[in-house]
Short mmCIF file of C-alpha atoms in Angstrom, two decimals:
data_model
loop_
_atom_site.label_atom_id
_atom_site.label_comp_id
_atom_site.label_asym_id
_atom_site.label_seq_id
_atom_site.Cartn_x
_atom_site.Cartn_y
_atom_site.Cartn_z
CA ALA O 9 0.06 -0.03 -0.04
CA TYR O 10 1.13 3.52 -0.35
CA ARG O 11 2.03 3.62 3.51
CA GLU O 12 3.97 0.54 3.46
CA GLU O 13 6.97 2.17 4.55
CA ALA O 14 5.64 2.54 7.98
CA GLU O 15 5.98 -1.43 9.01
CA SER O 16 9.66 -0.83 10.13
CA PHE O 17 8.71 1.82 12.61
CA GLY O 18 9.83 0.94 16.15
CA PRO O 19 9.99 2.36 19.58
CA GLY O 20 13.67 3.32 19.45
CA ASP O 21 13.12 5.87 16.21
CA ARG O 22 13.79 9.43 17.82
CA CYS O 23 13.62 13.19 16.10
CA SER O 24 17.44 12.89 15.75
CA THR O 25 17.20 10.62 13.01
CA SER O 26 17.87 10.98 9.41
CA GLY O 27 15.04 12.55 7.23
CA ALA O 28 14.07 9.12 5.72
CA ASP O 29 13.72 7.80 8.95
CA ARG O 30 11.75 11.06 10.22
CA ALA O 31 9.35 10.35 7.24
CA GLU O 32 9.17 6.71 8.44
CA ALA O 33 8.23 7.42 11.86
CA LEU O 34 5.58 9.76 10.92
CA ALA O 35 3.93 7.05 8.59
CA LEU O 36 0.75 5.21 9.63
CA PRO O 37 -0.20 1.69 8.62
CA SER O 38 -2.62 1.82 5.64
CA ARG O 39 -6.05 1.24 7.24
CA GLY O 40 -8.20 3.71 5.10
CA ARG O 41 -10.24 2.60 1.58
CA TRP O 42 -6.89 2.18 -0.07
CA SER O 43 -5.18 -0.36 2.50
CA SER O 44 -6.46 -3.46 0.25
CA LEU O 45 -4.63 -2.24 -2.74
CA GLY O 46 -1.01 -3.73 -2.87
CA ALA O 47 0.41 -1.48 -5.61
CA THR O 48 0.64 2.21 -5.79
CA HIS O 49 -0.42 2.33 -9.18
CA ARG O 50 -3.95 1.19 -8.36
CA LEU O 51 -4.02 4.37 -5.98
CA PRO O 52 -6.46 7.15 -6.95
CA PRO O 53 -4.57 9.49 -9.22
CA LEU O 54 -4.32 12.40 -6.39
CA LEU O 55 -2.71 10.29 -3.88
CA LEU O 56 -0.02 9.06 -6.96
CA GLN O 57 0.38 12.88 -7.35
CA LEU O 58 1.10 13.27 -3.68
CA THR O 59 3.49 10.46 -3.54
CA GLY O 60 5.20 11.74 -6.56
CA ALA O 61 5.90 15.09 -4.90
CA ARG O 62 7.78 13.37 -2.22
CA GLY O 63 10.21 16.11 -0.62
CA ASP O 64 8.63 19.05 -2.49
CA PRO O 65 6.35 21.03 0.08
CA GLU O 66 5.04 23.63 -2.44
CA GLN O 67 3.92 20.89 -4.46
CA LEU O 68 2.29 19.13 -1.80
CA LEU O 69 0.62 22.22 -0.44
CA GLN O 70 -0.81 22.90 -3.88
CA LEU O 71 -2.09 19.37 -4.19
CA VAL O 72 -3.62 19.31 -0.55
CA ARG O 73 -5.50 22.84 -1.54
CA ASN O 74 -6.83 20.95 -4.51
CA ALA O 75 -7.80 18.33 -2.58
CA GLU O 76 -9.70 20.39 0.24
CA LEU O 77 -11.67 22.33 -2.47
CA ALA O 78 -12.55 19.02 -4.43
CA SER O 79 -13.03 16.59 -1.55
CA GLY O 80 -16.65 17.79 -0.28
CA ASP O 81 -17.65 15.96 2.76
CA ASP O 82 -15.61 12.78 2.34
CA ARG O 83 -13.49 12.91 5.64
CA ARG O 84 -12.03 9.68 5.07
CA PHE O 85 -10.44 10.78 1.59
CA ILE O 86 -9.01 13.85 2.95
CA ALA O 87 -7.63 12.07 5.93
CA ASP O 88 -5.99 9.68 3.33
CA VAL O 89 -4.62 12.87 1.46
CA TYR O 90 -3.30 14.19 4.55
CA ILE O 91 -1.42 11.41 5.57
CA THR O 92 -0.01 10.86 2.11
CA ALA O 93 1.11 14.40 2.43
CA VAL O 94 2.58 14.03 5.73
CA ASN O 95 4.42 10.85 4.63
CA SER O 96 5.45 12.48 1.52
CA TRP O 97 6.94 15.35 2.87
CA GLY O 98 10.40 14.14 3.45
CA GLY O 99 10.32 13.98 7.32
CA SER O 100 9.73 16.29 10.01
CA PRO O 101 11.76 19.80 9.29
CA GLU O 102 13.70 20.73 12.30
CA PRO O 103 12.80 23.01 13.27
CA PRO O 104 9.26 22.29 12.18
CA ASP O 105 7.95 24.99 9.80
CA HIS O 106 4.34 26.23 9.96
CA ASP O 107 3.27 24.79 7.06
CA PHE O 108 4.08 21.33 8.09
CA SER O 109 2.89 21.73 11.36
CA ASP O 110 -0.44 23.09 9.84
CA LEU O 111 -0.81 19.94 7.92
CA CYS O 112 -0.05 17.60 10.65
CA VAL O 113 -2.80 19.43 12.90
CA LYS O 114 -5.31 19.25 9.96
CA CYS O 115 -4.40 15.60 9.71
CA MET O 116 -4.84 15.01 13.20
CA ARG O 117 -7.91 16.78 13.66
CA VAL O 118 -9.37 15.12 10.58
CA LEU O 119 -8.38 11.61 11.96
CA CYS O 120 -10.11 12.27 15.26
CA GLN O 121 -13.32 12.39 13.39
CA VAL O 122 -12.95 9.33 11.15
CA SER O 123 -10.96 7.07 13.08
CA PRO O 124 -9.85 7.79 16.60
CA GLU O 125 -7.56 4.90 16.85
CA GLU O 126 -5.57 6.34 13.84
CA ALA O 127 -5.70 9.54 15.23
CA ARG O 128 -4.03 8.20 18.51
CA GLU O 129 -1.48 6.26 16.51
CA PHE O 130 -0.72 9.48 14.38
CA HIS O 131 -0.20 11.36 17.42
CA ASN O 132 1.82 8.92 19.44
CA ARG O 133 4.42 8.87 16.47
CA LEU O 134 4.42 12.45 16.15
CA ARG O 135 5.01 12.73 19.71
CA THR O 136 8.67 11.38 18.84
CA THR O 137 9.18 14.17 16.32
CA ASN O 138 10.01 18.15 16.95
CA VAL O 139 6.60 18.90 15.35
CA GLY O 140 4.86 16.56 17.79
CA LYS O 141 6.84 18.00 20.47
CA SER O 142 6.23 21.57 19.81
CA GLU O 143 2.89 22.04 18.24
CA ALA O 144 0.21 22.72 21.08
CA ARG O 145 -3.08 22.36 18.73
CA LEU O 146 -1.74 18.70 18.46
CA TYR O 147 -1.84 17.78 22.12
CA GLU O 148 -5.35 19.94 22.22
CA ALA O 149 -6.87 17.93 19.52
CA ARG O 150 -5.51 14.51 21.36
CA ALA O 151 -6.96 15.82 24.55
CA SER O 152 -10.47 16.53 22.95
CA LEU O 153 -10.56 13.16 21.33
CA GLU O 154 -9.60 11.36 24.89
CA GLU O 155 -12.34 13.91 26.61
CA GLY O 156 -14.88 12.94 23.86
CA SER O 157 -14.20 9.22 24.51
CA GLY O 158 -14.91 9.83 28.48
CA SER O 159 -11.11 9.84 29.47
CA MET O 160 -10.75 12.92 31.54
CA ALA O 161 -7.56 11.74 32.68
CA LYS O 162 -6.17 11.05 29.66
CA ALA O 163 -7.26 14.36 28.34
CA VAL O 164 -5.22 15.96 31.37
CA LYS O 165 -2.61 13.84 30.88
CA PHE O 166 -2.03 15.09 27.22
CA LEU O 167 -2.60 18.42 27.98
CA ARG O 168 -0.01 18.69 31.05
CA GLU O 169 2.55 16.52 28.69
CA GLY O 170 2.19 19.26 26.16
CA LEU O 171 3.05 22.04 28.48
CA ARG O 172 5.96 19.99 30.01
CA THR O 173 7.34 19.47 26.35
CA GLY O 174 6.94 23.41 25.60
CA ALA O 175 4.47 23.06 23.04
CA GLN O 176 3.08 26.48 21.61
CA PRO O 177 1.37 28.12 22.06
CA THR O 178 1.05 27.17 25.63
CA VAL O 179 -2.18 29.33 25.82
CA VAL O 180 -4.22 26.93 23.99
CA LEU O 181 -3.13 24.08 26.43
CA GLN O 182 -3.61 25.96 29.55
CA GLN O 183 -7.20 27.14 28.61
CA ALA O 184 -8.23 23.45 27.78
CA LEU O 185 -6.47 22.27 31.04
CA GLU O 186 -8.38 25.03 33.25
CA ARG O 187 -11.48 24.19 31.35
CA LEU O 188 -11.57 20.41 32.06
CA GLU O 189 -10.36 20.98 35.63
CA LEU O 190 -13.20 23.20 36.35
CA ALA O 191 -15.59 20.52 34.51
CA GLU O 192 -13.85 18.13 36.98
CA VAL O 193 -14.63 20.18 40.01
CA GLY O 194 -18.42 21.30 39.00
#
């Protein structure tokens, strides 16, 4: 499948690895509607274009914008687009750039809607990279997912982890944490 490089990700991979290894660390096992496809030549044309644009952030962002405009309400397809774009970026830039951070946040938010399990896995893998440690919106999305699943303790845990790692902007995490703590008291 188009995300087959994810199979070798292991717990020892860290953000200090090479660009190829960082890209591998961000990849997700294929669980979308294209997971049964064995060869990339059978992927939808847009996903093929994204994989072909590997390492070219400008082209990737243009293809993502086109997909966002054309996808309508198909959240699973846009999740596949975001995942493919993240995997095709060529690794997590150090320090993370704004465009890559935004793409990761969009991916996390849509995965929270279409597949909480994939969202958790995506966030867990991002947490080993600079973008995952520095982007407060990723921790906020994960906390919201856990809160929606009824696990206030996990939601608080992820907000506190984001604060501890120095994720920015901290105000996003502080406000969410205050809201959860007030909800627990009230």
